Amino acid sequence: MINDTIAAIATAVGEGSIAVVRVSGPDAVANVEAIFSSNEKLTEAASHTVHYGYIVDRKTREKVEEVLVTVMRAPRSFTMEDVVEISTHGGVIAVKRVMDLLLESDIRLAEPGEFTKRAFLNGRIDLSQAEAVIDLIRSKSERAFSVALKQVQGNLSKQIEEQRYTLLETMAHIEVNIDYPEHDVESMTSAFIREKCSSVMDAIEKLLKTANEGKILREGIVTAIVGRPNVGKSSLLNALAKESKAIVTDIPGTTRDVIEEFITINGIPLKLLDTAGIRDTADVVEKIGVERSKNALEEADLVILVLNQNEPLHEDDIQLMEQIKSRQVIVVLNKMDLPQNLNMDQIESRFDAQHIVKMSVKEQEGLDALEEAIAAIFFTGGIEANDLTYVSNVRHIALLKKAIVSLQDAIQATEEHIPIDLIQIDVRLAWEHLGEIIGEAVGDSLIDQIFSQFCLGK
Amino acid sequence: MGYLAGEYDVLVIGAGHAGCEAALAAARMGCETLLLTINLDMVAFMPCNPSIGGPAKGHVVREIDALGGEMGRNIDKTFIQMRMLNTGKGPAVHALRAQADKFLYQHMMKETIESTEHLTLRQGMVEELLIEDGQCVGAVTKTGAEYRAKSVVLTTGTYLRGKIIMGELMYESGPNNQQPAVKLSESLRNAGLQLVRFKTGTPPRVHKDTIDFSKTEIQPGDEQPKFFSFETTSSDNEQLPCWLTYTSAATHQIINDNLHRAPMFSGAIEGTGPRYCPSIEDKIVRFSDKPKHQIFLEPEGKNTSEYYVQGLSTSMPEDVQLQILRSIPGLEQVEMMRTGYAIEYDAVVPTQLYPSLEVKLLPGLFTAGQINGTSGYEEAAGQGIMAGINAARKVQGKEAVVIDRSQGYIGVLIDDLVTKGTNEPYRLLTSRAEYRLLLRHDNADLRLTPTGYDIGLIKEDRYARFQHKKEMVELEIERLRSTKIRPDETTQAMLASVGSAPLQNSVDILTILRRPEVTYAHIEPISPSSHELTEEMKEQVEIQIKYSGYIEKQLIQVERLQKMEKKKIPDDIDYSDIHGIATEAKQKLNKIRPISIGQASRISGVTPADISILLVYLEHYNRVIASRG
């Protein structure tokens, strides 16, 4: 993977009025040119020049984004390779569209720290910084890994594994036909391969559709709303989401599971998790909810602690504050419409004043102040996991698309009566793309499958 | 009682399929070579099936031939049946498979060895390696003969502490009741090598005159046989058929009734057997819903009545074996001539080797074949020729030759062994190769003959023939690219005859040849070449054009692979020193000691982040070295 062409978002997502996508590698200029519409040709552009134009859809040539493109030719660039920087409007949507289009070509999403690594390997960065480069790769990889893992847990990874297994069985069958031609196993026909590939392709297309609709792979700063039962967490979620998602009652312990909601505040995507109130309880169902709340708390990039300022601090509140003290926290003092019985010293000694917001969710008061506080934390760089979450989504979608292309190639090949061992190349590629999403290495699983599925011997 | 019996450049211990190739390669490269074997009558012996080739294995034989080895030539001289398998599939998996006259195979190989310059063949059982200053410098035999050599190649097959098992019976033995090598394991262990215990097996042999062939199906050879060696052009060998029958319900019953006597299940066998080559009792237990299993009856030679019963590998007691045989249609009256058996033996954990097959702990010692955890004659021979080449190159002070995964199945095999190791006897499969389409049977010469020539195993005359073929193929492809044919009557008629759409305009021939239904033979009468092309050349032209889309895709991947392979890792790197690499990866890297970034990236447990860090570290390391001058 040395010297292929890579791309990544170079600015923090959502921040500022301009976002920059950086592309580096031998095919950088040609690859951007393929989705760029302008009076000038990038491939003929001189180094260090800026070009105005539009990013367009590769096939339909529809205009997608208005951009400025900067071309920097090797070796006069950060990585000492050909580099193209695409400046788009700020915000998430524009930059995502551009990335998606780029990754449809041979461009690979950069690994964590890869631009810096290349700059170093190509002699751009001083020797004394080698250690720093290594630290950067290691820490970014670990963050990216944990974020990616978080993303593919549960439903998505189960669905992908199912489809991979169908492909694996098909591949094992093809391989047995090839490696044991005289063995009495059923011949693998084009029709059979086509049927299997089509079913997998349908499933992935469905997955991709939901991904684009933002239901499964939706990105955002994971924000957990926590607090004792009945302090108004669900009401806060509903107020932020501007619709009634969580059931709100005045019975403590109403929310028994984690409810998710995606919202955007000042262009910052948030994945809100409304949690069951955390307290010691004997109710079995509520207990499970409390457990899940604790897990949600662990994954969260940002914690919104809701307190009822009408009551003095409870022991559960103190315990919770201890638990989250090393996290990014915004404290919401709810129920301002009622008299204040909370000792403010206990709060102010623990949290920055700018992270404390007084609200009355019921009266819709203080919502703006909360949004501002969230935006402030984000823009001052307090939270960055969002970039990684976002990036790993881009990567997943790109891989799902690549898997579909490989399956289309395989299906087309079956129609053209291409021999099965060649069709296998595309089936295997699809299987590998899906494997990358769930972090599964290629390994020996195919060989294992062959021998567990078929009885072979001499 | 020891005495100095001789001094050589290269000493090869063991004259099976690995040892023969190793010794011939070293001698042909000009090294004074000694080939030692326990029994001179067992040179190139086939202790199991009397056949060579098949998918992946046949490819290896072609590669050995392309490098200048012997296996291909020897089987071409001694086959009694030749079949091209997988002809209904793509060209990459077409595979030649021969039935051998196993006795003739041995005689011909022995004759070749005896008549090769610089090569001495001698009987002797090696009991100990000579080690001085941490280097292997020779070996001592049971009779006290001390042979000294600059490089030693060890190919012990299944002889190393071999143990035969048949039902309740168990005894120390090499294959086919040969004397086992009992002491040598100790010498290896003392040198610090880690050994494992593997197991394999063979079916019984039966007498031809007691088989009722009328109850079986005939399996003849190809009418127009092809050959393994690129140098063999014709043969007048007479072909014999094989015969197909199946196990019956009675067979399965007998096996199930006697499972308590099967060493496979009683725990008597400690060695790990191969999954791809299970015994019949294993197959019936693991796939109990399969009503019958194929049994092929294969002649072991022209001048013998022995038939090999393929599919019936077993370590059941002898009396049960006879019952099993007689429950099979066609074998009701059969007489068993040799009993099937399982054999356990010692092997070296192959991750202890460099890709050159030299032992990391014992410079000067190379190992090849079953001792490295493989099974199969072809796998053994493929390693043998590489071990022989690298042993000779070490003597000559030259750098080791390593075939990479995109150049040959031999490269895939050796890289898998030394990088990943193996938990069971390793068999090559075409699915182990990532670039299967490039590693074809037909282009083994294009892939490896230049290497064979550089090494000195391919002589000038053969190389000239090779180059002529290569040029003619290139010229013809260029001609087809630049020649247009018009949609005239002849062309349209040809296209119609194969069910292909008629032409609208003139197009180049290359484009037409890419249509799946059109072959070179269809094109030839319309637009013949002005050169005289052999069938082989035409086949090459057709394959390269027809599959160019797929081939180019794989070539791009190979280019990336080769960049990684070219990034060499210095020998003296201590991975524990590299801050940032994960602990598990550090341990693996220190153990395997990869020679390149490419090899490092294939070690399980080494992540892309570890590789990135390693690259940065190497760059740092190289710059520091450079600044020191």
PDB file of C-alpha atoms in Angstrom, chain A residues 9-10 15 28 42 44 102 155 220 229 263 282 300 310 335 338 347 359 376-377 416 426 434 438:
ATOM      1  CA  ILE A   9     -10.819  15.518   5.460  1.00  0.00           C
ATOM      2  CA  ALA A  10      -8.119  17.908   6.612  1.00  0.00           C
ATOM      3  CA  GLU A  15     -16.052  23.683  12.203  1.00  0.00           C
ATOM      4  CA  ALA A  28      -4.311  12.699  -7.060  1.00  0.00           C
ATOM      5  CA  LEU A  42      -6.396  20.333 -13.530  1.00  0.00           C
ATOM      6  CA  GLU A  44      -2.568  20.776 -17.136  1.00  0.00           C
ATOM      7  CA  LEU A 102     -13.566  10.570  -4.330  1.00  0.00           C
ATOM      8  CA  ASN A 155     -26.957  -5.122  14.067  1.00  0.00           C
ATOM      9  CA  GLY A 220     -22.576  12.467  15.299  1.00  0.00           C
ATOM     10  CA  PRO A 229     -34.854   9.449  37.410  1.00  0.00           C
ATOM     11  CA  ILE A 263     -29.895  16.286  15.721  1.00  0.00           C
ATOM     12  CA  ALA A 282     -34.832  -3.642  42.416  1.00  0.00           C
ATOM     13  CA  ALA A 300     -20.210   9.031  24.991  1.00  0.00           C
ATOM     14  CA  ASN A 310     -35.728  22.246  42.839  1.00  0.00           C
ATOM     15  CA  LYS A 335     -36.852  23.122  36.492  1.00  0.00           C
ATOM     16  CA  LEU A 338     -39.613  26.033  40.424  1.00  0.00           C
ATOM     17  CA  ILE A 347     -21.931  22.404  41.377  1.00  0.00           C
ATOM     18  CA  MET A 359     -33.068  25.762  31.966  1.00  0.00           C
ATOM     19  CA  ALA A 376     -18.527  26.177  22.290  1.00  0.00           C
ATOM     20  CA  ILE A 377     -17.096  22.908  23.511  1.00  0.00           C
ATOM     21  CA  GLU A 416     -20.796 -13.623 -20.253  1.00  0.00           C
ATOM     22  CA  ASP A 426     -14.789 -10.634  -7.941  1.00  0.00           C
ATOM     23  CA  LEU A 434     -17.197  -6.495   3.598  1.00  0.00           C
ATOM     24  CA  ILE A 438     -16.030  -5.463  10.447  1.00  0.00           C
TER      25      ILE A 438
END
